[in-house]
Short mmCIF file of C-alpha atoms in Angstrom, two decimals:
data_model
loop_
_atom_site.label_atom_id
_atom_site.label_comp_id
_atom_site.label_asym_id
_atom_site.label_seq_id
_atom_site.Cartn_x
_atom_site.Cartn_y
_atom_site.Cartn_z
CA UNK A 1 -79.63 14.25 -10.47
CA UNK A 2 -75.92 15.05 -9.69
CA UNK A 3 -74.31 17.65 -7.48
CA UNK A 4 -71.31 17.94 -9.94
CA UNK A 5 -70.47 21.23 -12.27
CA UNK A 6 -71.42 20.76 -15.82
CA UNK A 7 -68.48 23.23 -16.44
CA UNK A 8 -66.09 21.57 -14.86
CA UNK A 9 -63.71 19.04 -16.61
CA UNK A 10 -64.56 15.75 -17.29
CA UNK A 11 -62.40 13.03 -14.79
CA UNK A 12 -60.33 10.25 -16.58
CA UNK A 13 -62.09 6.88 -15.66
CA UNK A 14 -59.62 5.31 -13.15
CA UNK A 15 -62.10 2.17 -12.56
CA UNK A 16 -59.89 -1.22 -12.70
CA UNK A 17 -61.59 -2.27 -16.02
CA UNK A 18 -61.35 1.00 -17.69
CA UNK A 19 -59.28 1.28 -20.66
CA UNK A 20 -56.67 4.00 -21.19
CA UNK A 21 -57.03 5.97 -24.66
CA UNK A 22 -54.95 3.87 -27.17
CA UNK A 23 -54.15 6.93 -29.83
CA UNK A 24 -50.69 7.05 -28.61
CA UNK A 25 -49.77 3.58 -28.86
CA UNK A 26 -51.29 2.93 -32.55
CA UNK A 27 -48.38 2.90 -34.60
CA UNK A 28 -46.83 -0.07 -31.95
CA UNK A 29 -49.80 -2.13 -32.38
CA UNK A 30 -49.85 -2.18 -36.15
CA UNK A 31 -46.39 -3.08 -36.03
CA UNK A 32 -47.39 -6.15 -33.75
CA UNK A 33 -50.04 -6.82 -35.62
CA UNK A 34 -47.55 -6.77 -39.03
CA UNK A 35 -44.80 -8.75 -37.18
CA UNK A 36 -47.36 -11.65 -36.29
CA UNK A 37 -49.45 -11.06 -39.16
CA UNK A 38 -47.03 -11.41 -42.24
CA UNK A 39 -45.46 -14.59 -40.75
CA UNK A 40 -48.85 -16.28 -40.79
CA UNK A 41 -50.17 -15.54 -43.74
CA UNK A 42 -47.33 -16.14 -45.23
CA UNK A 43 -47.89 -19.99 -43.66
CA UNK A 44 -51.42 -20.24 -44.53
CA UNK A 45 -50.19 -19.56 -48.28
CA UNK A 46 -47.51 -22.25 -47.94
CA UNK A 47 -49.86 -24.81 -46.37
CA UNK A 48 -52.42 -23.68 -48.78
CA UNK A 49 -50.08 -25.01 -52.03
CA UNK A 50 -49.15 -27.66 -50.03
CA UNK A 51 -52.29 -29.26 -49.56
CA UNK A 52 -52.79 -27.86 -53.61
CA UNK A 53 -50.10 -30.64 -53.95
CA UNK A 54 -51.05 -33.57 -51.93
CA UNK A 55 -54.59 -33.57 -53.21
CA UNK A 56 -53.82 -33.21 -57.06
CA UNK A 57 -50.89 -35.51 -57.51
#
């Protein structure tokens, strides 16, 4: 059992491995994820015909 207050408020975990709530940050990944996203798939497309190409004459 623990000493501690079940009332009280529950303590952010400040371990070295513990990861802060992302909620507020969302928005910046998708854009990340969009700027390296769009880019590639837009490659894979391109390499995609390409290969289209070089195996059907």
């Amino acid at each position: 059992m623990t000493d501690q207050d079940p009332t009280a408020p529950a303590r952010p975990d400040t371990r070295p491995g513990a990861r802060p709530e992302a909620g507020g940050r969302r928005p910046l990944m998708v854009l990340a994820w969009l700027w390296v996203g769009t880019p590639f798939a837009y490659g894979v497309y391109e390499l995609l015909l390409k290969m289209r190409q070089l195996f059907t004459g």
